[in-house]
Coordinates of C-alpha atoms in Angstrom, one line a residue:
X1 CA 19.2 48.8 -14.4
X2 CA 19.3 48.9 -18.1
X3 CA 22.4 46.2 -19.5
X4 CA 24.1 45.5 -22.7
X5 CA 24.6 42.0 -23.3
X6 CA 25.9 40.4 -26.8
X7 CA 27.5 37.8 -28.9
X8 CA 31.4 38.6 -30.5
X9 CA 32.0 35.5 -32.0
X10 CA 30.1 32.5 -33.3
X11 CA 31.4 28.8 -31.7
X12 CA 31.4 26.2 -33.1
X13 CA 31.3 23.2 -30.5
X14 CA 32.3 19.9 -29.7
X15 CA 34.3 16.5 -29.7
X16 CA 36.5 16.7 -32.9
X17 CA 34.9 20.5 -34.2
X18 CA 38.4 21.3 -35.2
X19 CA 38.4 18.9 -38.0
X20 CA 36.2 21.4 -40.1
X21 CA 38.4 23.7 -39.7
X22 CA 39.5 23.9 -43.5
X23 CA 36.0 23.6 -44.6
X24 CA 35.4 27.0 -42.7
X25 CA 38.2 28.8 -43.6
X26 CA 37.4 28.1 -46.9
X27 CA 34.0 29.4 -46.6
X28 CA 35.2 32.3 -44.7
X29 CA 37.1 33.6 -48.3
X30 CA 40.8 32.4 -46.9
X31 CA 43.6 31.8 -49.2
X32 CA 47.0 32.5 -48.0
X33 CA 46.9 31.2 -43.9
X34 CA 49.0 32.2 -40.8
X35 CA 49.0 29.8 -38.0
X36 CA 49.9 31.2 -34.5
X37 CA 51.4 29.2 -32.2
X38 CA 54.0 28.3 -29.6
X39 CA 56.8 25.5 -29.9
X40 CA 54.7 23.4 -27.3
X41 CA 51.6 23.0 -29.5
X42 CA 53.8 22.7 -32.8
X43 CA 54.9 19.0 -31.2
X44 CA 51.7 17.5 -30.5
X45 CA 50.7 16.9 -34.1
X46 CA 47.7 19.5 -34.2
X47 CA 49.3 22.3 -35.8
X48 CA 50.2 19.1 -38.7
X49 CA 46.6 18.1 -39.0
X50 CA 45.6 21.4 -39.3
X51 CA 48.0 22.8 -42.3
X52 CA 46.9 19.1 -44.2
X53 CA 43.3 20.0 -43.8
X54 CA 43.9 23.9 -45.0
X55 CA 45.7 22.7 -48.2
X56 CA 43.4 20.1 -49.3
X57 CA 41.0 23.0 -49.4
X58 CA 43.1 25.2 -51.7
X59 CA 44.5 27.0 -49.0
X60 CA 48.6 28.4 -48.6
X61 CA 49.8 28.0 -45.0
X62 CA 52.5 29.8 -43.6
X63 CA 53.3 28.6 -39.7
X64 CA 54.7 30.3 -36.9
X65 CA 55.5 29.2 -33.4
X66 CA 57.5 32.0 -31.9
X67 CA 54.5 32.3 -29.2
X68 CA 55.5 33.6 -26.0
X69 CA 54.1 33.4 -22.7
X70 CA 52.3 37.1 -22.6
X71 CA 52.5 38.1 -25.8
X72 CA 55.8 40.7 -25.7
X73 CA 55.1 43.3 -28.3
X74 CA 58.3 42.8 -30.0
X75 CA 57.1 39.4 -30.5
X76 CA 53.9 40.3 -32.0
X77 CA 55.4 42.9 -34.2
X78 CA 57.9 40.5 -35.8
X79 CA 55.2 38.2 -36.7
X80 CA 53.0 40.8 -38.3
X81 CA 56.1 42.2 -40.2
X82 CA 56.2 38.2 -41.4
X83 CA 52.4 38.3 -41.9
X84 CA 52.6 41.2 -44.1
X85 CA 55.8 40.2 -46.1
X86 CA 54.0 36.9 -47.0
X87 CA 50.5 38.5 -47.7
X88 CA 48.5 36.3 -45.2
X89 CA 45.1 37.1 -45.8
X90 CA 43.5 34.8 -43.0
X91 CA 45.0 34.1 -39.2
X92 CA 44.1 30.7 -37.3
X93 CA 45.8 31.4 -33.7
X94 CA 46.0 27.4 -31.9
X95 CA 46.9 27.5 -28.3
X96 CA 46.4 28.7 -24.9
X97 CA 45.8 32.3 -24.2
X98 CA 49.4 34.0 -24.9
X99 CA 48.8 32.1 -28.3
X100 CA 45.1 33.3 -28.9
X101 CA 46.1 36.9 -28.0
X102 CA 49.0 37.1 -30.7
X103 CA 46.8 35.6 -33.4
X104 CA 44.4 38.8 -32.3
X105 CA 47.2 41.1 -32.6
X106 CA 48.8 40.2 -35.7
X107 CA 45.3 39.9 -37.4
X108 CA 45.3 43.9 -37.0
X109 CA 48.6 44.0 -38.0
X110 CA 47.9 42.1 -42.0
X111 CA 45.3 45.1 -42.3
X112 CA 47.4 47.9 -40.6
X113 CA 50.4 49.6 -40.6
X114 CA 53.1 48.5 -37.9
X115 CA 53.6 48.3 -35.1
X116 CA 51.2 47.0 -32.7
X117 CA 51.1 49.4 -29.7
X118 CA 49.8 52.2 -32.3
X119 CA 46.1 50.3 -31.7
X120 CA 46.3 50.7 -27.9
X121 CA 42.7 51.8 -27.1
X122 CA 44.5 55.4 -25.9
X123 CA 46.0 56.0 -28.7
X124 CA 42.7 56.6 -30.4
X125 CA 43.7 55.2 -33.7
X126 CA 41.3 53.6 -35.6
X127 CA 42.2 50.1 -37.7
X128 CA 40.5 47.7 -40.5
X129 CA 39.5 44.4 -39.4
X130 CA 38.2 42.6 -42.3
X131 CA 40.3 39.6 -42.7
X132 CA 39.4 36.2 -41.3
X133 CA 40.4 35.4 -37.8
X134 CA 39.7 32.1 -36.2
X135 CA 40.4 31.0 -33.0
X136 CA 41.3 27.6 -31.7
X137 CA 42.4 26.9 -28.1
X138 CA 43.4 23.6 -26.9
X139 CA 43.6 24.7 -23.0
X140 CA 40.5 25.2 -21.2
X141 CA 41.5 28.8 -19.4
X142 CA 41.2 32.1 -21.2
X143 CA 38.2 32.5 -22.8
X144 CA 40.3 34.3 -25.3
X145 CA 38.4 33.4 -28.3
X146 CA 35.0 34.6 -27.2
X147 CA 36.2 38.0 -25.9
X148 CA 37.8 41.3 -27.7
X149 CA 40.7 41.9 -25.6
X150 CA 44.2 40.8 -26.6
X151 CA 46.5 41.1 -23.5
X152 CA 50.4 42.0 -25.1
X153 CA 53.6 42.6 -22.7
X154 CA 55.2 46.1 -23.1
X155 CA 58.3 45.9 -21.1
X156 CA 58.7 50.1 -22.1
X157 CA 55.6 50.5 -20.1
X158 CA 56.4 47.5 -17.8
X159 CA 52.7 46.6 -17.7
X160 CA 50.1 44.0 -19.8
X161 CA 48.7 46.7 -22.5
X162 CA 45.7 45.3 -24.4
X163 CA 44.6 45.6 -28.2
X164 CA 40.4 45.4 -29.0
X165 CA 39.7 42.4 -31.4
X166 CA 37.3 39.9 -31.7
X167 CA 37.8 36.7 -33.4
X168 CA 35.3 35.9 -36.8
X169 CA 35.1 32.6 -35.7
X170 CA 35.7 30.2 -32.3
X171 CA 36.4 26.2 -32.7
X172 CA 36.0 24.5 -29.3
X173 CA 37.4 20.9 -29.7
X174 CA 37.7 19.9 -26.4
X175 CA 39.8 16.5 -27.4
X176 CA 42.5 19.4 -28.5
X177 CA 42.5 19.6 -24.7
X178 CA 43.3 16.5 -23.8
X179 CA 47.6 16.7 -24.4
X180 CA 47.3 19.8 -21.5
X181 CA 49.5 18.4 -18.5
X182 CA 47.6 18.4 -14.8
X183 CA 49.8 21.4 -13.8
X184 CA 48.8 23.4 -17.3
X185 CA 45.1 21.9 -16.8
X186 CA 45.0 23.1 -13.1
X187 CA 46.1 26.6 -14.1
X188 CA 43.7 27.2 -16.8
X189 CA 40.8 25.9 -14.9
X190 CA 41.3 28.2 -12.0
X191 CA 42.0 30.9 -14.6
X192 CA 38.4 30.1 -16.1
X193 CA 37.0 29.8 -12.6
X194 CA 38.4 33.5 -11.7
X195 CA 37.0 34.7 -14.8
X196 CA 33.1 33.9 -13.7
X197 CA 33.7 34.6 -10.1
X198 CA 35.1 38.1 -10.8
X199 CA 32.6 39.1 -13.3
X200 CA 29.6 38.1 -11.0
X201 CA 31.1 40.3 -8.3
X202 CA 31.8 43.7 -10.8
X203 CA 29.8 46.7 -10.9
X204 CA 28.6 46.2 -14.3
X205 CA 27.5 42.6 -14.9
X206 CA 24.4 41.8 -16.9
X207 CA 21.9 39.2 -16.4
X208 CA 23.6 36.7 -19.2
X209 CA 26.8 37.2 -17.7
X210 CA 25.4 36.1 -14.2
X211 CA 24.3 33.4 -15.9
X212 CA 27.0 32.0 -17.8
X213 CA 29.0 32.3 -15.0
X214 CA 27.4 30.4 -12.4
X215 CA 27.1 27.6 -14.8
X216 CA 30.9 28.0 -15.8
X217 CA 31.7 27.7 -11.7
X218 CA 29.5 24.6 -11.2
X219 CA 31.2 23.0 -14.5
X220 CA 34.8 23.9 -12.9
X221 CA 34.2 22.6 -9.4
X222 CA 32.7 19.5 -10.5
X223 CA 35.0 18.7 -13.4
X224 CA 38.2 20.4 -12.7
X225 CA 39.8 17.8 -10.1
X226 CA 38.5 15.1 -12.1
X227 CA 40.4 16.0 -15.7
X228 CA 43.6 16.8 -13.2
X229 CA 43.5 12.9 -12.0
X230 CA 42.6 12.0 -15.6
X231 CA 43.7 14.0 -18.7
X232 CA 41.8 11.7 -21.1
X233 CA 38.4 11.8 -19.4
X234 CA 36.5 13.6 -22.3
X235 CA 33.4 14.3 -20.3
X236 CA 35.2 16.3 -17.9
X237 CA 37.4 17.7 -20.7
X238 CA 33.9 18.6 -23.1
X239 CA 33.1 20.2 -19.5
X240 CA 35.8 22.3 -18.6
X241 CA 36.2 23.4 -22.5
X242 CA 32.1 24.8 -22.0
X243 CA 33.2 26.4 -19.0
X244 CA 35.8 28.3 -20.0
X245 CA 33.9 29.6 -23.2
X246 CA 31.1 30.3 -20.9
X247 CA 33.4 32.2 -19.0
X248 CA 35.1 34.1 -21.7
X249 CA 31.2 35.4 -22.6
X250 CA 30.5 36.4 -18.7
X251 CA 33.4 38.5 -18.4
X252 CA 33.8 40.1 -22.1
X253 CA 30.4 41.5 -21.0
X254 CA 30.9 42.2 -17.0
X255 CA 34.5 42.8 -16.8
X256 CA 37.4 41.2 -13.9
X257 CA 37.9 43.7 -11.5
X258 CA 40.8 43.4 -8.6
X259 CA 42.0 39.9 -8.7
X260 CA 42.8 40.6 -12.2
X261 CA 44.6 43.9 -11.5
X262 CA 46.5 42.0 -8.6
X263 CA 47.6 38.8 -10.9
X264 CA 48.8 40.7 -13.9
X265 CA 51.3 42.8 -11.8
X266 CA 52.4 39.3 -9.9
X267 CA 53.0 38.1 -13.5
X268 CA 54.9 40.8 -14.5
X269 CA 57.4 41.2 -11.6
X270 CA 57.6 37.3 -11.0
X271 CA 56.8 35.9 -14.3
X272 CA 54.1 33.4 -12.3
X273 CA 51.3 31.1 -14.4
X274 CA 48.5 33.9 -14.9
X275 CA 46.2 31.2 -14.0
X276 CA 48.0 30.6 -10.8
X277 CA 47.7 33.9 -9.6
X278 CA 44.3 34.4 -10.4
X279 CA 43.5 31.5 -8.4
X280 CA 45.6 32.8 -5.5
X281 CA 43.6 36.0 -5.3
X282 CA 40.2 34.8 -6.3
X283 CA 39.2 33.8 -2.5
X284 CA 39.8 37.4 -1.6
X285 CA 37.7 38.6 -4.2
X286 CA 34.6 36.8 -3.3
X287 CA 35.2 37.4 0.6
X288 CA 36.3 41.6 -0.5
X289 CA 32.2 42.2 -1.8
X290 CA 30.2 39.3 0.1
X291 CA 29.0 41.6 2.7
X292 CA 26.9 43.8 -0.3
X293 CA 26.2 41.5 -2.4
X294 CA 24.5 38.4 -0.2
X295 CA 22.7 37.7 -2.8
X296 CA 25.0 36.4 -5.3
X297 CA 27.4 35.4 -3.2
X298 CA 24.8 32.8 -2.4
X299 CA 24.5 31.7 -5.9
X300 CA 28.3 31.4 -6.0
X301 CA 28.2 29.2 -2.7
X302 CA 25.5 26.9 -4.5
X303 CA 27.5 26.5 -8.0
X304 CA 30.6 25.9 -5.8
X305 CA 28.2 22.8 -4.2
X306 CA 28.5 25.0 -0.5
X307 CA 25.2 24.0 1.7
X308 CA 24.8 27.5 3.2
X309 CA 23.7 27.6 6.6
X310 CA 20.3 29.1 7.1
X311 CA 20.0 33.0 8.0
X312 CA 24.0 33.4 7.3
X313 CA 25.0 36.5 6.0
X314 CA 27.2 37.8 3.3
X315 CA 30.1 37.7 4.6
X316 CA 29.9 34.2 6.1
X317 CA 29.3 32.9 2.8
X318 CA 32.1 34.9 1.1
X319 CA 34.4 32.8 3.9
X320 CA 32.8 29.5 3.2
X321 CA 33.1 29.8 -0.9
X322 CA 36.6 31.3 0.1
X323 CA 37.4 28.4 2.3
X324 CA 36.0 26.3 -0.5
X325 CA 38.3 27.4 -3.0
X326 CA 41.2 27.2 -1.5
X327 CA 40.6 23.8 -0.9
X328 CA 40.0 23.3 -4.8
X329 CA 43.6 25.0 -5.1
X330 CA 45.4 22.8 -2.7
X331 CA 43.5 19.4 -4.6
X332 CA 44.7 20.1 -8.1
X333 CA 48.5 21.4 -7.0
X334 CA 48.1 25.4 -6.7
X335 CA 51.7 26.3 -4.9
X336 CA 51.1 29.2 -2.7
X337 CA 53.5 32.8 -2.8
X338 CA 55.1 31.8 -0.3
X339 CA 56.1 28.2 -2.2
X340 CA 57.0 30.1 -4.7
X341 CA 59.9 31.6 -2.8
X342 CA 58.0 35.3 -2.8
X343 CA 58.1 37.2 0.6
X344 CA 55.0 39.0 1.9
X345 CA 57.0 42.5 1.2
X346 CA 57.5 41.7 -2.3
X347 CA 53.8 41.0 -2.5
X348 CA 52.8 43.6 -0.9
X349 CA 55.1 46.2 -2.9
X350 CA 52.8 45.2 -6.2
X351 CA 49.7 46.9 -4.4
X352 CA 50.6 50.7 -6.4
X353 CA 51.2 49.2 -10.3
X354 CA 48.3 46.9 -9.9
X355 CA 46.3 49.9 -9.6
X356 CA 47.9 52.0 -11.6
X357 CA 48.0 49.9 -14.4
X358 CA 45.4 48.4 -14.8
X359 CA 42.0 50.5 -15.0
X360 CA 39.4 47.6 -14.8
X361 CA 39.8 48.2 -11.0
X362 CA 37.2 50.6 -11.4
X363 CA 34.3 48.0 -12.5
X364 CA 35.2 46.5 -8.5
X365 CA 32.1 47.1 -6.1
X366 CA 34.3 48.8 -3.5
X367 CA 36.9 51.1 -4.7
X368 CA 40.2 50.1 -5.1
X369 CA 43.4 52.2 -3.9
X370 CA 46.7 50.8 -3.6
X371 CA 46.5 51.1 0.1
X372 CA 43.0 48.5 -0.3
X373 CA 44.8 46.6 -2.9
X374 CA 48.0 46.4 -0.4
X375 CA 45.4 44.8 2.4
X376 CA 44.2 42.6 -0.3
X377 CA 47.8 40.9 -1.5
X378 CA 48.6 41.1 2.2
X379 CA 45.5 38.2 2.3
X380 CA 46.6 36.4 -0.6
X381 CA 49.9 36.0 1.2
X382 CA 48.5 35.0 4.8
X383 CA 45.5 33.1 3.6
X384 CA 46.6 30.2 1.2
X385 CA 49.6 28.8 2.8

């Protein structure tokens, strides 16, 4: 099989990376700055280091923190009509990935007419992307700063619509990680962990991708429950920041497939953690392809540190790395649907927009109809109690 595999965004890496970030923006031709983030970030100092370090490079910096979780498009548009009226030349988005994906949105939006949803990918309309856009998380989750896709709410459509652009440059500082609370930390990490999973069991992965994201599971399961015990532990922090990037690069390339489709419907109709519903669907995806894919789900079992019993088959070892990540869940605080007060109906009932809504479902190895995608939220509910 002939793949495409490819690079978006250069990173730069490491313990205390984001103190260059003036020198860079400066390089990169910036001269009138945006800074993109939510209130949460804007009172942990960051966002204050940063604007010193941009002016003492010559820089104007203009700050917004009207993030919100999943990016509403009214949101974004209000900040790009800001943007524009202030001729911000340069956007640094600082966050998680609600935060990343509206610094991706309103960097279109300083080139291009409003409003936002006019870029959807079926609209067809075409947009400038010149301007310097850097991207800084400080959660270890997303992977949104290595990938092209900005995920914005539309309530008229009801569903997460999605805007193409990539970032010009990524700084991963993974002490910028270190302020996440265990709860926020936990979400991420399974977010991260779904992200490499899914894209090692779609039907357009690439050898890279595989790659990437077996290393990015190993790093999760071996680091994630230590940095929830332990927020300051930089090792596991520097970890779990590699992972996530790792698994940004996996799935840019080989996609998410069903557990995706399944977690941005529970988002929108229950406003759950993305990350948390991710998590909650990711043992079904691994146990869903198993039987066709032995192969890799064996690689899977061996980054998730499973000793796979000789001669087992695929499905057996989709159970055990199922079994095994549910057990991750429970260890770093993962409520269930049913702790979250959800009924298996209401579940159930997301099975037609997930599919509808969200057309990655065809990248899954089996097809995907609402009936299948009813069975499957059926098993998210029954199976992690």
């Amino acid at each position: 099989m002939v793949s495409t595999y490819t690079q978006l965004c250069p990173v730069l890496f490491g313990p205390d990376a984001s103190k260059q970030l003036g020198e860079k923006a400066k390089e990169m031709g910036a001269k009138n700055v945006m800074l993109i983030y939510d209130k949460g970030i804007g009172g942990t100092g960051i966002v204050d280091a940063f604007e010193k370090d941009l002016e003492e490079n010559g820089m104007k910096v203009l700050r917004f923190d009207g993030v919100m979780p999943d990016a509403p498009k009214e949101m974004v548009n209000a900040a790009g009509k800001l943007a524009q009226d202030n001729n911000i030349d340069a956007i640094v988005g600082i966050g998680g990935g609600s935060s990343l994906d509206t610094a991706k949105a309103i960097s279109i939006l300083i080139e291009n007419p409003l409003p936002i949803e006019d870029y959807y990918p079926h609209k067809g309309k075409a947009f400038k992307q010149e301007r310097p856009l850097i991207l800084v998380p400080t959660a270890a989750g997303t992977g949104s700063e290595v990938t092209i896709m900005a995920v914005i709410h539309d309530k008229d459509t009801d569903a997460k619509e999605f805007v193409l652009r990539h970032g010009d440059l990524a700084i991963l500082d993974p002490c910028l990680t270190m302020s996440a609370p265990p709860f926020v930390t936990a979400s991420t990490g399974m977010d991260a962990m779904s992200h490499a999973a899914e894209a090692l069991t779609t039907n357009c992965g690439n050898p890279k991708a595989d790659l990437l994201a077996l290393h990015a599971i190993k790093l999760i399961t071996d680091n994630l429950p230590v940095a929830f015990q332990d927020g300051n532990d930089l090792e596991a922090r520097t970890n779990l920041s590699l992972a996530s990037n790792f698994a940004g690069m996996a799935f840019n390339d080989a996609s998410v497939h069903f557990g995706h489709a399944a977690a941005h419907e529970l988002g929108v109709q229950f406003h759950m953690p993305h990350g948390d519903a991710c998590a909650i669907a990711l043992p079904e995806v691994i146990r869903f392809s198993a039987d066709i894919i032995p192969e890799k789900t064996a690689n899977i079992a061996e980054a998730l540190g499973i000793a796979v019993p000789e001669g087992a088959g695929g499905a057996e070892i989709g159970e055990l790395c199922a079994a095994k990540i549910r057990s991750l869940m429970k260890e770093v605080g993962i409520k269930s649907l049913k702790e979250r007060g959800l009924s298996r109906e209401e579940v159930v009932a997301c099975a037609e927009g997930a599919v509808k809504k969200n057309w990655f479902v065809i990248c899954s190895l089996k097809e995907i109809t609402p009936e299948v995608m009813a069975e499957e939220l059926g098993e998210m509910y029954d199976n992690y109690q």
